[in-house]
XYZ file of N, CA and C in Angstrom:
150
model
N -3.099 -13.532 4.789
C -3.559 -13.257 3.449
C -2.501 -13.789 2.474
N -2.891 -14.668 1.556
C -1.912 -15.215 0.610
C -1.498 -14.205 -0.455
N -0.233 -14.285 -0.853
C 0.273 -13.428 -1.931
C -0.155 -14.041 -3.256
N -0.872 -13.257 -4.058
C -1.307 -13.751 -5.362
C -0.614 -13.030 -6.510
N -0.043 -11.870 -6.247
C 0.653 -11.113 -7.283
C 1.588 -10.118 -6.615
N 2.893 -10.231 -6.902
C 3.855 -9.344 -6.231
C 4.157 -8.075 -7.030
N 3.752 -8.038 -8.285
C 4.013 -6.860 -9.116
C 3.246 -5.661 -8.556
N 3.941 -4.568 -8.357
C 3.301 -3.341 -7.912
C 3.288 -3.122 -6.411
N 3.728 -4.095 -5.635
C 3.684 -3.940 -4.183
C 4.622 -2.831 -3.705
N 5.777 -2.723 -4.314
C 6.719 -1.660 -3.942
C 6.181 -0.286 -4.280
N 5.567 -0.178 -5.441
C 4.952 1.094 -5.834
C 3.815 1.447 -4.892
N 3.016 0.446 -4.522
C 1.907 0.689 -3.603
C 2.423 1.143 -2.238
N 3.516 0.530 -1.786
C 4.112 0.914 -0.515
C 4.575 2.368 -0.560
N 5.310 2.714 -1.624
C 5.819 4.083 -1.763
C 4.670 5.093 -1.829
N 3.634 4.761 -2.580
C 2.486 5.664 -2.701
C 1.781 5.832 -1.362
N 1.616 4.753 -0.625
C 0.969 4.835 0.682
C 1.776 5.660 1.670
N 3.083 5.479 1.646
C 3.941 6.240 2.557
C 3.901 7.727 2.215
N 4.049 8.035 0.930
C 4.027 9.430 0.510
C 2.670 10.080 0.800
N 1.604 9.354 0.555
C 0.265 9.886 0.846
C 0.120 10.178 2.336
N 0.663 9.307 3.162
C 0.613 9.542 4.603
C 1.376 10.786 5.012
N 2.573 10.950 4.485
C 3.393 12.123 4.797
C 2.695 13.400 4.329
N 2.170 13.375 3.106
C 1.545 14.568 2.547
C 0.232 14.947 3.232
N -0.421 13.981 3.876
C -1.658 14.296 4.594
C -1.420 14.566 6.077
N -0.142 14.609 6.476
C 0.177 14.991 7.844
C 0.268 13.869 8.855
N 0.280 12.619 8.401
C 0.450 11.523 9.351
C 1.887 11.526 9.883
N 2.072 10.956 11.051
C 3.424 10.781 11.586
C 4.155 9.767 10.709
N 5.455 9.642 10.914
C 6.202 8.643 10.147
C 5.691 7.235 10.438
N 5.340 6.979 11.690
C 4.787 5.674 12.052
C 3.448 5.454 11.364
N 2.600 6.468 11.345
C 1.314 6.371 10.678
C 1.470 6.194 9.178
N 2.417 6.905 8.597
C 2.683 6.783 7.165
C 3.181 5.387 6.827
N 4.028 4.842 7.675
C 4.537 3.495 7.472
C 3.412 2.471 7.579
N 2.532 2.648 8.536
C 1.384 1.742 8.684
C 0.488 1.804 7.451
N 0.240 3.014 6.952
C -0.580 3.163 5.747
C 0.098 2.464 4.567
N 1.403 2.644 4.438
C 2.146 2.017 3.347
C 2.028 0.498 3.399
N 2.145 -0.069 4.590
C 2.017 -1.523 4.738
C 0.622 -2.002 4.381
N -0.402 -1.273 4.820
C -1.784 -1.671 4.503
C -2.020 -1.680 2.995
N -1.547 -0.649 2.307
C -1.774 -0.556 0.865
C -0.966 -1.612 0.122
N 0.280 -1.831 0.527
C 1.099 -2.861 -0.114
C 0.493 -4.249 0.091
N -0.048 -4.502 1.279
C -0.690 -5.783 1.561
C -1.870 -6.009 0.631
N -2.652 -4.973 0.415
C -3.798 -5.096 -0.487
C -3.340 -5.333 -1.925
N -2.236 -4.710 -2.320
C -1.703 -4.926 -3.672
C -1.216 -6.366 -3.843
N -0.611 -6.920 -2.809
C -0.113 -8.295 -2.879
C -1.239 -9.321 -2.988
N -2.414 -8.976 -2.480
C -3.536 -9.911 -2.452
C -4.482 -9.735 -3.635
N -4.150 -8.869 -4.569
C -5.059 -8.594 -5.673
C -4.392 -8.855 -7.018
N -5.161 -9.361 -7.962
C -4.656 -9.530 -9.321
C -5.147 -8.414 -10.231
N -5.915 -7.488 -9.677
C -6.458 -6.381 -10.460
C -5.486 -5.206 -10.460
N -5.656 -4.298 -11.416
C -4.814 -3.110 -11.496
C -5.228 -2.034 -10.513
N -6.457 -2.075 -10.044
C -6.964 -1.064 -9.111
C -7.561 -1.768 -7.908
N -7.127 -1.385 -6.720
C -7.626 -1.971 -5.482
C -8.592 -0.986 -4.849
N -9.803 -1.438 -4.574
C -10.823 -0.572 -3.952
C -10.600 -0.471 -2.466
């Protein structure tokens, strides 16, 4: 997936990780969620990713 916008990827990663921890995922699961959300942020030029 090509990177089209890097702004917000760190915030998306942090939000995904925290959401994983708060919903009871393991640290590995939380990290995986963080990567998935950050990847989607990197591939989008919109402010909200569905």
